[in-house]
C-alpha positions as a Python dict, from the first residue, in 0.01 Angstrom:
ca = {
    (1, 'X'): (0, 0, 0),
    (2, 'X'): (119, -93, -349),
    (3, 'X'): (482, -59, -234),
    (4, 'X'): (448, -318, 42),
    (5, 'X'): (621, -644, -44),
    (6, 'X'): (513, -985, 67),
    (7, 'X'): (737, -1150, 323),
    (8, 'X'): (990, -1386, 175),
    (9, 'X'): (1009, -1735, 323),
    (10, 'X'): (1325, -1819, 522),
    (11, 'X'): (1607, -1985, 333),
    (12, 'X'): (1674, -2342, 444),
    (13, 'X'): (2013, -2501, 380),
    (14, 'X'): (2060, -2864, 475),
    (15, 'X'): (2405, -3015, 532),
    (16, 'X'): (2582, -2677, 484),
    (17, 'X'): (2933, -2825, 474),
    (18, 'X'): (2843, -3024, 163),
    (19, 'X'): (2759, -2706, -30),
    (20, 'X'): (3029, -2571, -264),
    (21, 'X'): (2974, -2209, -162),
    (22, 'X'): (3031, -2288, 206),
    (23, 'X'): (3333, -2509, 138),
    (24, 'X'): (3489, -2246, -89),
    (25, 'X'): (3432, -1970, 167),
    (26, 'X'): (3582, -2183, 443),
    (27, 'X'): (3882, -2265, 226),
    (28, 'X'): (3931, -1898, 137),
    (29, 'X'): (3913, -1790, 502),
    (30, 'X'): (4163, -2062, 593),
    (31, 'X'): (4409, -1943, 324),
    (32, 'X'): (4377, -1580, 437),
    (33, 'X'): (4443, -1672, 800),
    (34, 'X'): (4735, -1903, 718),
    (35, 'X'): (4902, -1633, 508),
    (36, 'X'): (4901, -1399, 813),
    (37, 'X'): (5051, -1647, 1058),
    (38, 'X'): (5389, -1601, 1225),
    (39, 'X'): (5681, -1355, 1208),
    (40, 'X'): (5696, -1371, 827),
    (41, 'X'): (5319, -1359, 778),
    (42, 'X'): (5184, -1149, 493),
    (43, 'X'): (5002, -827, 580),
    (44, 'X'): (4640, -758, 493),
    (45, 'X'): (4478, -421, 420),
    (46, 'X'): (4114, -393, 519),
    (47, 'X'): (3874, -111, 440),
    (48, 'X'): (3500, -71, 393),
    (49, 'X'): (3501, -29, 15),
    (50, 'X'): (3374, 330, 15),
    (51, 'X'): (3681, 500, 158),
    (52, 'X'): (3763, 581, 517),
    (53, 'X'): (4015, 421, 750),
    (54, 'X'): (4242, 150, 607),
    (55, 'X'): (4374, -107, 853),
    (56, 'X'): (4702, -282, 773),
    (57, 'X'): (4746, -584, 998),
    (58, 'X'): (4820, -953, 1041),
    (59, 'X'): (4668, -978, 1390),
    (60, 'X'): (4351, -1180, 1441),
    (61, 'X'): (4191, -918, 1670),
    (62, 'X'): (4201, -656, 1394),
    (63, 'X'): (4150, -898, 1105),
    (64, 'X'): (3840, -1081, 1226),
    (65, 'X'): (3683, -764, 1362),
    (66, 'X'): (3691, -601, 1019),
    (67, 'X'): (3617, -897, 793),
    (68, 'X'): (3264, -905, 652),
    (69, 'X'): (3150, -1267, 671),
    (70, 'X'): (2822, -1354, 496),
    (71, 'X'): (2815, -1731, 549),
    (72, 'X'): (2645, -1824, 881),
    (73, 'X'): (2888, -2115, 927),
    (74, 'X'): (3185, -1879, 907),
    (75, 'X'): (3011, -1634, 1141),
    (76, 'X'): (3003, -1905, 1407),
    (77, 'X'): (3375, -1970, 1358),
    (78, 'X'): (3484, -1606, 1364),
    (79, 'X'): (3260, -1521, 1662),
    (80, 'X'): (3406, -1814, 1857),
    (81, 'X'): (3765, -1707, 1784),
    (82, 'X'): (3688, -1343, 1866),
    (83, 'X'): (3546, -1449, 2201),
    (84, 'X'): (3868, -1641, 2272),
    (85, 'X'): (4078, -1337, 2178),
    (86, 'X'): (3870, -1108, 2400),
    (87, 'X'): (3952, -1335, 2697),
    (88, 'X'): (4316, -1420, 2625),
    (89, 'X'): (4440, -1165, 2365),
    (90, 'X'): (4680, -1419, 2211),
    (91, 'X'): (4671, -1729, 1985),
    (92, 'X'): (4375, -1609, 1777),
    (93, 'X'): (4525, -1714, 1443),
    (94, 'X'): (4634, -2048, 1591),
    (95, 'X'): (4275, -2113, 1704),
    (96, 'X'): (4117, -2009, 1373),
    (97, 'X'): (4363, -2201, 1150),
    (98, 'X'): (4333, -2515, 1363),
    (99, 'X'): (3953, -2494, 1359),
    (100, 'X'): (3942, -2459, 978),
    (101, 'X'): (4181, -2749, 935),
    (102, 'X'): (3986, -2973, 1175),
    (103, 'X'): (3665, -2908, 982),
    (104, 'X'): (3833, -2982, 648),
    (105, 'X'): (3991, -3304, 777),
    (106, 'X'): (3688, -3436, 967),
    (107, 'X'): (3410, -3362, 717),
    (108, 'X'): (3548, -3614, 466),
    (109, 'X'): (3576, -3900, 718),
    (110, 'X'): (3338, -4192, 681),
    (111, 'X'): (3265, -4182, 1055),
    (112, 'X'): (2938, -4082, 1222),
    (113, 'X'): (2940, -3724, 1354),
    (114, 'X'): (2849, -3829, 1708),
    (115, 'X'): (3141, -4073, 1705),
    (116, 'X'): (3378, -3802, 1581),
    (117, 'X'): (3266, -3575, 1865),
    (118, 'X'): (3324, -3844, 2129),
    (119, 'X'): (3669, -3931, 1993),
    (120, 'X'): (3780, -3566, 1964),
    (121, 'X'): (3674, -3501, 2324),
    (122, 'X'): (3891, -3794, 2429),
    (123, 'X'): (4182, -3662, 2220),
    (124, 'X'): (4140, -3320, 2379),
    (125, 'X'): (4154, -3471, 2728),
    (126, 'X'): (4474, -3659, 2630),
    (127, 'X'): (4628, -3331, 2509),
    (128, 'X'): (4530, -3132, 2817),
    (129, 'X'): (4647, -3406, 3057),
    (130, 'X'): (4981, -3420, 2878),
    (131, 'X'): (5028, -3042, 2861),
    (132, 'X'): (4957, -3010, 3234),
    (133, 'X'): (5178, -3303, 3335),
    (134, 'X'): (5536, -3274, 3456),
    (135, 'X'): (5640, -3514, 3179),
    (136, 'X'): (5532, -3273, 2903),
    (137, 'X'): (5822, -3210, 2666),
    (138, 'X'): (5688, -2894, 2503),
    (139, 'X'): (5624, -2670, 2802),
    (140, 'X'): (5855, -2475, 3031),
    (141, 'X'): (5815, -2333, 3379),
    (142, 'X'): (5834, -1956, 3414),
    (143, 'X'): (6049, -1841, 3704),
    (144, 'X'): (5957, -1486, 3809),
    (145, 'X'): (6283, -1451, 4002),
    (146, 'X'): (6460, -1445, 3664),
    (147, 'X'): (6365, -1237, 3361),
    (148, 'X'): (6504, -1453, 3078),
    (149, 'X'): (6188, -1656, 3013),
    (150, 'X'): (5964, -1349, 3051),
    (151, 'X'): (6176, -1156, 2801),
    (152, 'X'): (6150, -1444, 2552),
    (153, 'X'): (5773, -1454, 2599),
    (154, 'X'): (5732, -1081, 2526),
    (155, 'X'): (5984, -1084, 2243),
    (156, 'X'): (5800, -1373, 2075),
    (157, 'X'): (5479, -1170, 2070),
    (158, 'X'): (5645, -861, 1921),
    (159, 'X'): (5835, -1051, 1651),
    (160, 'X'): (5518, -1231, 1542),
    (161, 'X'): (5360, -898, 1438),
    (162, 'X'): (5536, -790, 1114),
    (163, 'X'): (5312, -484, 1063),
    (164, 'X'): (5484, -324, 1365),
    (165, 'X'): (5791, -293, 1139),
    (166, 'X'): (6044, -351, 1416),
    (167, 'X'): (6410, -440, 1382),
    (168, 'X'): (6607, -646, 1635),
    (169, 'X'): (6724, -341, 1835),
    (170, 'X'): (6370, -204, 1857),
    (171, 'X'): (6227, -541, 1962),
    (172, 'X'): (6485, -572, 2240),
    (173, 'X'): (6418, -214, 2357),
    (174, 'X'): (6041, -259, 2367),
    (175, 'X'): (6065, -603, 2528),
    (176, 'X'): (6250, -455, 2826),
    (177, 'X'): (6007, -162, 2847),
    (178, 'X'): (5697, -383, 2844),
    (179, 'X'): (5839, -610, 3112),
    (180, 'X'): (5943, -309, 3321),
    (181, 'X'): (5595, -157, 3285),
    (182, 'X'): (5439, -486, 3391),
    (183, 'X'): (5662, -506, 3697),
    (184, 'X'): (5546, -156, 3796),
    (185, 'X'): (5188, -287, 3809),
    (186, 'X'): (5270, -577, 4042),
    (187, 'X'): (5199, -483, 4409),
    (188, 'X'): (5509, -467, 4628),
    (189, 'X'): (5331, -616, 4927),
    (190, 'X'): (5164, -955, 4934),
    (191, 'X'): (4797, -918, 5022),
    (192, 'X'): (4503, -1156, 5041),
    (193, 'X'): (4308, -978, 4767),
    (194, 'X'): (4599, -823, 4580),
    (195, 'X'): (4521, -699, 4229),
    (196, 'X'): (4749, -587, 3950),
    (197, 'X'): (4781, -220, 3867),
    (198, 'X'): (4744, -61, 3525),
    (199, 'X'): (4975, 39, 3243),
    (200, 'X'): (4846, 335, 3041),
    (201, 'X'): (4978, 363, 2684),
    (202, 'X'): (5057, 720, 2578),
    (203, 'X'): (5067, 767, 2198),
    (204, 'X'): (5356, 952, 2034),
    (205, 'X'): (5344, 902, 1657),
    (206, 'X'): (5609, 1004, 1407),
    (207, 'X'): (5904, 931, 1640),
    (208, 'X'): (6159, 650, 1658),
    (209, 'X'): (6060, 333, 1842),
    (210, 'X'): (6373, 357, 2057),
    (211, 'X'): (6242, 691, 2190),
    (212, 'X'): (5972, 496, 2375),
    (213, 'X'): (6003, 490, 2752),
    (214, 'X'): (5814, 388, 3064),
    (215, 'X'): (5752, 612, 3365),
    (216, 'X'): (5600, 541, 3705),
    (217, 'X'): (5271, 722, 3755),
    (218, 'X'): (5051, 891, 3497),
    (219, 'X'): (5103, 1136, 3214),
    (220, 'X'): (4817, 1374, 3133),
    (221, 'X'): (4853, 1577, 2815),
    (222, 'X'): (4821, 1952, 2882),
    (223, 'X'): (4897, 2161, 2571),
    (224, 'X'): (4858, 2493, 2758),
    (225, 'X'): (5133, 2417, 3011),
    (226, 'X'): (5440, 2640, 2974),
    (227, 'X'): (5767, 2449, 2998),
    (228, 'X'): (5964, 2767, 3058),
    (229, 'X'): (5789, 2834, 3387),
    (230, 'X'): (5880, 2621, 3688),
    (231, 'X'): (5587, 2425, 3833),
    (232, 'X'): (5509, 2546, 4184),
    (233, 'X'): (5284, 2304, 4373),
    (234, 'X'): (5142, 2349, 4721),
    (235, 'X'): (5247, 2074, 4962),
    (236, 'X'): (5119, 1972, 5305),
    (237, 'X'): (5330, 1984, 5618),
    (238, 'X'): (5419, 1617, 5561),
    (239, 'X'): (5566, 1713, 5219),
    (240, 'X'): (5305, 1533, 5008),
    (241, 'X'): (5075, 1679, 4745),
    (242, 'X'): (4706, 1655, 4828),
    (243, 'X'): (4491, 1564, 4525),
    (244, 'X'): (4125, 1634, 4445),
    (245, 'X'): (3971, 1436, 4158),
    (246, 'X'): (3650, 1566, 3998),
    (247, 'X'): (3436, 1358, 3760),
    (248, 'X'): (3186, 1643, 3710),
    (249, 'X'): (3212, 1946, 3483),
    (250, 'X'): (3356, 2256, 3649),
    (251, 'X'): (3293, 2483, 3349),
    (252, 'X'): (3005, 2673, 3512),
    (253, 'X'): (2762, 2604, 3228),
    (254, 'X'): (2484, 2452, 3445),
    (255, 'X'): (2467, 2142, 3229),
    (256, 'X'): (2473, 1889, 3513),
    (257, 'X'): (2129, 1950, 3661),
    (258, 'X'): (1973, 1652, 3485),
    (259, 'X'): (1591, 1673, 3483),
    (260, 'X'): (1570, 1909, 3780),
    (261, 'X'): (1383, 2237, 3754),
    (262, 'X'): (1582, 2551, 3837),
    (263, 'X'): (1399, 2860, 3964),
    (264, 'X'): (1591, 3184, 3913),
    (265, 'X'): (1485, 3503, 4090),
    (266, 'X'): (1454, 3828, 3895),
    (267, 'X'): (1785, 4012, 3865),
    (268, 'X'): (1997, 3706, 3947),
    (269, 'X'): (2247, 3586, 3686),
    (270, 'X'): (2265, 3208, 3676),
    (271, 'X'): (2614, 3219, 3523),
    (272, 'X'): (2748, 3450, 3795),
    (273, 'X'): (2588, 3235, 4063),
    (274, 'X'): (2746, 2923, 3919),
    (275, 'X'): (3087, 3092, 3895),
    (276, 'X'): (3062, 3207, 4257),
    (277, 'X'): (2989, 2847, 4356),
    (278, 'X'): (3298, 2731, 4166),
    (279, 'X'): (3516, 2997, 4331),
    (280, 'X'): (3376, 2890, 4669),
    (281, 'X'): (3486, 2534, 4589),
    (282, 'X'): (3827, 2670, 4490),
    (283, 'X'): (3856, 2855, 4819),
    (284, 'X'): (3776, 2538, 5014),
    (285, 'X'): (4035, 2344, 4812),
    (286, 'X'): (4298, 2606, 4894),
    (287, 'X'): (4203, 2603, 5263),
    (288, 'X'): (4227, 2222, 5267),
    (289, 'X'): (4586, 2248, 5132),
    (290, 'X'): (4504, 2072, 4804),
    (291, 'X'): (4798, 2102, 4563),
    (292, 'X'): (4655, 1935, 4252),
    (293, 'X'): (4304, 1942, 4103),
    (294, 'X'): (4227, 1700, 3819),
    (295, 'X'): (3895, 1726, 3639),
    (296, 'X'): (3757, 1469, 3396),
    (297, 'X'): (3586, 1748, 3202),
    (298, 'X'): (3640, 2126, 3175),
    (299, 'X'): (3747, 2376, 3446),
    (300, 'X'): (3630, 2738, 3417),
    (301, 'X'): (3920, 2975, 3325),
    (302, 'X'): (3849, 3199, 3627),
    (303, 'X'): (3871, 2902, 3864),
    (304, 'X'): (4192, 2790, 3693),
    (305, 'X'): (4344, 3135, 3741),
    (306, 'X'): (4236, 3147, 4107),
    (307, 'X'): (4389, 2806, 4177),
    (308, 'X'): (4710, 2894, 3994),
    (309, 'X'): (4746, 3215, 4197),
    (310, 'X'): (4729, 3001, 4510),
    (311, 'X'): (4993, 2752, 4384),
    (312, 'X'): (4737, 2482, 4303),
    (313, 'X'): (4794, 2300, 3973),
    (314, 'X'): (4468, 2254, 3779),
    (315, 'X'): (4445, 1991, 3503),
    (316, 'X'): (4123, 1950, 3308),
    (317, 'X'): (3997, 1731, 3021),
    (318, 'X'): (4164, 1425, 3174),
    (319, 'X'): (3898, 1199, 3019),
    (320, 'X'): (3699, 905, 3151),
    (321, 'X'): (3969, 644, 3078),
    (322, 'X'): (4210, 798, 3331),
    (323, 'X'): (3961, 825, 3619),
    (324, 'X'): (4004, 471, 3747),
    (325, 'X'): (4388, 463, 3739),
    (326, 'X'): (4400, 815, 3886),
    (327, 'X'): (4174, 714, 4172),
    (328, 'X'): (4372, 398, 4240),
    (329, 'X'): (4710, 566, 4218),
    (330, 'X'): (4628, 864, 4442),
    (331, 'X'): (4375, 701, 4674),
    (332, 'X'): (4127, 980, 4600),
    (333, 'X'): (3754, 929, 4549),
    (334, 'X'): (3607, 1097, 4239),
    (335, 'X'): (3394, 1397, 4343),
    (336, 'X'): (3063, 1404, 4155),
    (337, 'X'): (2924, 1738, 4277),
    (338, 'X'): (3066, 2086, 4325),
    (339, 'X'): (2808, 2151, 4598),
    (340, 'X'): (2941, 1888, 4834),
    (341, 'X'): (3307, 1851, 4918),
    (342, 'X'): (3447, 1616, 5180),
    (343, 'X'): (3814, 1606, 5286),
    (344, 'X'): (3785, 1225, 5295),
    (345, 'X'): (3773, 1229, 4913),
    (346, 'X'): (4125, 1366, 4879),
    (347, 'X'): (4424, 1155, 4779),
    (348, 'X'): (4797, 1221, 4769),
    (349, 'X'): (5098, 1220, 4537),
    (350, 'X'): (5472, 1222, 4584),
    (351, 'X'): (5547, 1482, 4315),
    (352, 'X'): (5421, 1660, 4004),
    (353, 'X'): (5639, 1778, 3715),
    (354, 'X'): (5627, 1861, 3344),
    (355, 'X'): (5743, 1617, 3075),
    (356, 'X'): (5779, 1675, 2703),
    (357, 'X'): (5783, 1414, 2425),
    (358, 'X'): (5813, 1537, 2067),
    (359, 'X'): (5571, 1831, 2043),
    (360, 'X'): (5348, 1710, 2325),
    (361, 'X'): (5356, 1841, 2683),
    (362, 'X'): (5238, 1639, 2981),
    (363, 'X'): (5185, 1675, 3353),
    (364, 'X'): (5363, 1382, 3514),
    (365, 'X'): (5193, 1261, 3833),
    (366, 'X'): (5443, 1065, 4044),
    (367, 'X'): (5281, 837, 4307),
    (368, 'X'): (5404, 735, 4652),
    (369, 'X'): (5364, 366, 4567),
    (370, 'X'): (5381, 264, 4203),
    (371, 'X'): (5092, 48, 4085),
    (372, 'X'): (5014, 260, 3779),
    (373, 'X'): (5264, 347, 3507),
    (374, 'X'): (5271, 514, 3167),
    (375, 'X'): (5424, 355, 2858),
    (376, 'X'): (5519, 631, 2615),
    (377, 'X'): (5489, 436, 2290),
    (378, 'X'): (5652, 573, 1975),
    (379, 'X'): (5646, 452, 1616),
    (380, 'X'): (5715, 599, 1276),
    (381, 'X'): (5359, 626, 1144),
    (382, 'X'): (5000, 579, 1253),
    (383, 'X'): (4952, 237, 1091),
    (384, 'X'): (5260, 85, 1256),
    (385, 'X'): (5171, 253, 1586),
    (386, 'X'): (4819, 106, 1591),
    (387, 'X'): (4956, -242, 1530),
    (388, 'X'): (5227, -193, 1793),
    (389, 'X'): (4972, -77, 2050),
    (390, 'X'): (4771, -397, 2000),
    (391, 'X'): (5090, -604, 2032),
    (392, 'X'): (5191, -429, 2357),
    (393, 'X'): (4844, -480, 2505),
    (394, 'X'): (4863, -847, 2411),
    (395, 'X'): (5205, -882, 2574),
    (396, 'X'): (5082, -718, 2895),
    (397, 'X'): (4779, -949, 2909),
    (398, 'X'): (4997, -1256, 2844),
    (399, 'X'): (5222, -1159, 3136),
    (400, 'X'): (4915, -1123, 3358),
    (401, 'X'): (4795, -1470, 3255),
    (402, 'X'): (5142, -1611, 3317),
    (403, 'X'): (5136, -1484, 3677),
    (404, 'X'): (4823, -1694, 3736),
    (405, 'X'): (4973, -1997, 3562),
    (406, 'X'): (5355, -1968, 3542),
    (407, 'X'): (5403, -2189, 3237),
    (408, 'X'): (5481, -2134, 2868),
    (409, 'X'): (5473, -2354, 2558),
    (410, 'X'): (5740, -2384, 2291),
    (411, 'X'): (5669, -2168, 1986),
    (412, 'X'): (5778, -2186, 1623),
    (413, 'X'): (5549, -2483, 1547),
    (414, 'X'): (5734, -2713, 1786),
    (415, 'X'): (5445, -2759, 2032),
    (416, 'X'): (5213, -2857, 1745),
    (417, 'X'): (5447, -3117, 1592),
    (418, 'X'): (5549, -3252, 1933),
    (419, 'X'): (5187, -3282, 2047),
    (420, 'X'): (5084, -3449, 1720),
    (421, 'X'): (5362, -3704, 1765),
    (422, 'X'): (5253, -3769, 2125),
    (423, 'X'): (4889, -3823, 2024),
    (424, 'X'): (4990, -4064, 1745),
    (425, 'X'): (5199, -4263, 1992),
    (426, 'X'): (4924, -4256, 2256),
    (427, 'X'): (4643, -4352, 2016),
    (428, 'X'): (4830, -4665, 1907),
    (429, 'X'): (4887, -4777, 2265),
    (430, 'X'): (4525, -4753, 2387),
    (431, 'X'): (4363, -5066, 2524),
    (432, 'X'): (4055, -5231, 2376),
    (433, 'X'): (3850, -5122, 2677),
    (434, 'X'): (3912, -4757, 2581),
    (435, 'X'): (3752, -4810, 2239),
    (436, 'X'): (3458, -4991, 2400),
    (437, 'X'): (3404, -4701, 2640),
    (438, 'X'): (3395, -4461, 2345),
    (439, 'X'): (3166, -4697, 2149),
    (440, 'X'): (3395, -4688, 1845),
    (441, 'X'): (3626, -4923, 1660),
    (442, 'X'): (4003, -4901, 1664),
    (443, 'X'): (4002, -4803, 1296),
    (444, 'X'): (3754, -4519, 1357),
    (445, 'X'): (3961, -4387, 1647),
    (446, 'X'): (4280, -4391, 1439),
    (447, 'X'): (4108, -4213, 1149),
    (448, 'X'): (3991, -3927, 1373),
    (449, 'X'): (4322, -3912, 1563),
    (450, 'X'): (4513, -3891, 1234),
    (451, 'X'): (4292, -3604, 1115),
    (452, 'X'): (4350, -3427, 1446),
    (453, 'X'): (4728, -3470, 1424),
    (454, 'X'): (4737, -3357, 1060),
    (455, 'X'): (4546, -3045, 1163),
    (456, 'X'): (4806, -2966, 1430),
    (457, 'X'): (5084, -3016, 1176),
    (458, 'X'): (4902, -2791, 929),
    (459, 'X'): (4922, -2508, 1183),
    (460, 'X'): (5299, -2562, 1211),
    (461, 'X'): (5331, -2568, 830),
    (462, 'X'): (5141, -2237, 811),
    (463, 'X'): (5443, -2062, 963),
    (464, 'X'): (5635, -2119, 640),
    (465, 'X'): (5558, -1863, 366),
    (466, 'X'): (5864, -1904, 143),
    (467, 'X'): (5800, -2246, -16),
    (468, 'X'): (6086, -2409, 174),
    (469, 'X'): (6068, -2763, 310),
    (470, 'X'): (5939, -2830, 663),
    (471, 'X'): (6098, -3106, 870),
    (472, 'X'): (6047, -3280, 1200),
    (473, 'X'): (6325, -3459, 1386),
    (474, 'X'): (6300, -3821, 1499),
    (475, 'X'): (6397, -3755, 1862),
    (476, 'X'): (6217, -3449, 1999),
    (477, 'X'): (5957, -3416, 1720),
    (478, 'X'): (6021, -3043, 1684),
    (479, 'X'): (5955, -2837, 1373),
    (480, 'X'): (6246, -2734, 1144),
    (481, 'X'): (6234, -2493, 850),
    (482, 'X'): (6457, -2533, 545),
    (483, 'X'): (6527, -2221, 332),
    (484, 'X'): (6362, -2222, -8),
    (485, 'X'): (6558, -2324, -317),
    (486, 'X'): (6701, -2656, -195),
    (487, 'X'): (6591, -2995, -336),
    (488, 'X'): (6414, -3249, -112),
    (489, 'X'): (6708, -3489, -138),
    (490, 'X'): (6948, -3250, 35),
    (491, 'X'): (7152, -3333, 342),
    (492, 'X'): (6927, -3165, 598),
    (493, 'X'): (7196, -3125, 865),
    (494, 'X'): (7378, -2883, 633),
    (495, 'X'): (7070, -2664, 588),
    (496, 'X'): (6915, -2630, 936),
    (497, 'X'): (7077, -2488, 1249),
    (498, 'X'): (6795, -2467, 1504),
    (499, 'X'): (6438, -2585, 1534),
    (500, 'X'): (6144, -2343, 1519),
    (501, 'X'): (6146, -2258, 1889),
    (502, 'X'): (6528, -2241, 1905),
    (503, 'X'): (6562, -2493, 2188),
    (504, 'X'): (6734, -2764, 1982),
    (505, 'X'): (7032, -2733, 1750),
    (506, 'X'): (7157, -2981, 1493),
    (507, 'X'): (7469, -3051, 1699),
    (508, 'X'): (7310, -3372, 1822),
    (509, 'X'): (7288, -3688, 1615),
    (510, 'X'): (6940, -3611, 1482),
    (511, 'X'): (6762, -3742, 1176),
    (512, 'X'): (6479, -3560, 1001),
    (513, 'X'): (6188, -3636, 778),
    (514, 'X'): (5960, -3414, 573),
    (515, 'X'): (5656, -3281, 755),
    (516, 'X'): (5350, -3230, 540),
    (517, 'X'): (5048, -3139, 748),
    (518, 'X'): (4804, -3228, 473),
    (519, 'X'): (4934, -3583, 435),
    (520, 'X'): (5039, -3670, 787),
    (521, 'X'): (5350, -3844, 919),
    (522, 'X'): (5423, -4208, 986),
    (523, 'X'): (5332, -4341, 1328),
    (524, 'X'): (5610, -4277, 1577),
    (525, 'X'): (5764, -4575, 1745),
    (526, 'X'): (5809, -4405, 2080),
    (527, 'X'): (5703, -4105, 2282),
    (528, 'X'): (5894, -3785, 2189),
    (529, 'X'): (6174, -3692, 2426),
    (530, 'X'): (6213, -3372, 2624),
    (531, 'X'): (6521, -3155, 2546),
    (532, 'X'): (6737, -3078, 2847),
    (533, 'X'): (6827, -2709, 2819),
    (534, 'X'): (6794, -2397, 3031),
    (535, 'X'): (6516, -2142, 2993),
    (536, 'X'): (6769, -1881, 2880),
    (537, 'X'): (6822, -2077, 2561),
    (538, 'X'): (6463, -2042, 2441),
    (539, 'X'): (6390, -1809, 2154),
    (540, 'X'): (6019, -1854, 2082),
    (541, 'X'): (5756, -1914, 2350),
    (542, 'X'): (5375, -1906, 2352),
    (543, 'X'): (5134, -1823, 2632),
    (544, 'X'): (5032, -2148, 2803),
    (545, 'X'): (4680, -2040, 2906),
    (546, 'X'): (4601, -1882, 2568),
    (547, 'X'): (4720, -2180, 2363),
    (548, 'X'): (4542, -2437, 2580),
    (549, 'X'): (4222, -2236, 2548),
    (550, 'X'): (4276, -2198, 2173),
    (551, 'X'): (4315, -2575, 2135),
    (552, 'X'): (3991, -2634, 2325),
    (553, 'X'): (3796, -2359, 2143),
    (554, 'X'): (3912, -2479, 1800),
    (555, 'X'): (3805, -2838, 1868),
    (556, 'X'): (3470, -2748, 2025),
    (557, 'X'): (3387, -2500, 1748),
    (558, 'X'): (3479, -2753, 1478),
    (559, 'X'): (3253, -3012, 1645),
    (560, 'X'): (2970, -2758, 1660),
    (561, 'X'): (3002, -2669, 1291),
    (562, 'X'): (3034, -3034, 1186),
    (563, 'X'): (2714, -3104, 1379),
    (564, 'X'): (2513, -2842, 1187),
    (565, 'X'): (2236, -3013, 989),
    (566, 'X'): (2030, -2709, 888),
    (567, 'X'): (2097, -2338, 849),
    (568, 'X'): (1783, -2126, 850),
    (569, 'X'): (1838, -1772, 722),
    (570, 'X'): (1578, -1493, 728),
    (571, 'X'): (1571, -1312, 391),
    (572, 'X'): (1351, -1018, 496),
}
């Protein structure tokens, strides 16, 4: 009893944002996130401090998942951003950086918190109404009858992940592959409840990126397959391959009885009985003209040999992750018992062959109708491959979101600077009745709106990691980056060629001014204009759904954190 300790009282912290430790932690997190942002972002290495796996990344999904955050306020922020990333895959760093900047800009305002919340909600509605309107100058329509915009969208995602270590040729190669793989998953026929198929990523590490390829159907790794021997597969009279898919062990080890009691008579071998049952199943499969048997777990060697002798290809250890795409691709229903076999569970395939990539051998299952495909993804080392896999999954998800909402936003910081300019213009043209409805003064509204706009511009400024100047033009309000080493009094037209998104060149009669997100810009005299160019001219695009959600999540999370009065932490 002497070792029992008395319970410690909970730790109360009032007004957490006024505490130096919280402010310093928030500032540090903001600097870490900003340094990762964009195509030239700096990489971070994360490990647990006692050895083990080291993750090299600049992606928010990997970064936030491995960061140890001790401050409860920061836990709220990171959890909110992680939830956004789990739903949209993209714009995680944008959301986190914007949220940090909003908190830093709003906490110093001499405006009541409830008033700040009301004004920011109104600003958010102005942003969303503008982004969804036809008059929006920073969004583009995505035409699925042409691939140019889709290619730019995928390419923008890949180039924003420097840890993938891709050059221009590799980016172009992978962009086409990802788009091709996505097109494989789109159903050919329009149906009422049509759903997208699945792209399965097959890892091949230690090879060139340009060796990557995409194939219709599925690849299942089978190290024991002999490439020298031709693959003979039994076919039905209609020249298709009948498929049986088992999600139960076929090893004959009697491990699938659960809590049942088995009574064995004297002189009867349970192993022999189980093997006879397996061979009986094999005989039925042969009689039913099945040409391919795929098992999630292990197939007994004797059953494998029996099936092979009867020209039935047997593939085991397929794994749980392949069961759903296998079932969808072949139309087969997973068989959960070797004691009950129904012909209605069988599916079909067009063909089966052997493929080899590097030192790996695969069985390639080719479907009749392609809704499932395999992306054979290669990269030079494991670290770069892991980062590339996350980037490819993000690109696939972004394309899926774009099908639902065929829009994209300008990248390279141009949407942020354009939107900030629009909000400044809009906030200075509001009527007195609008301020009365919000129960705030004009001065209070302008203070909050300016903090909001400076936060957007801070995100755009975070793309620059080389100490060069950042500009915005006076016509379209896009973001322009000046190489480092030039004085601020330079003739800007000699130093910049295109804006951040690549939509606007300096061939027009444009004038620029310095953009400093932390200080803000002068109030614009008019609403920013929309450039008139074709989609093929775009270089950098962002996912519309992901960025709109990120904007909303950042603002709502900042409001939540600003509204925290007490933090109560259990110390036991």
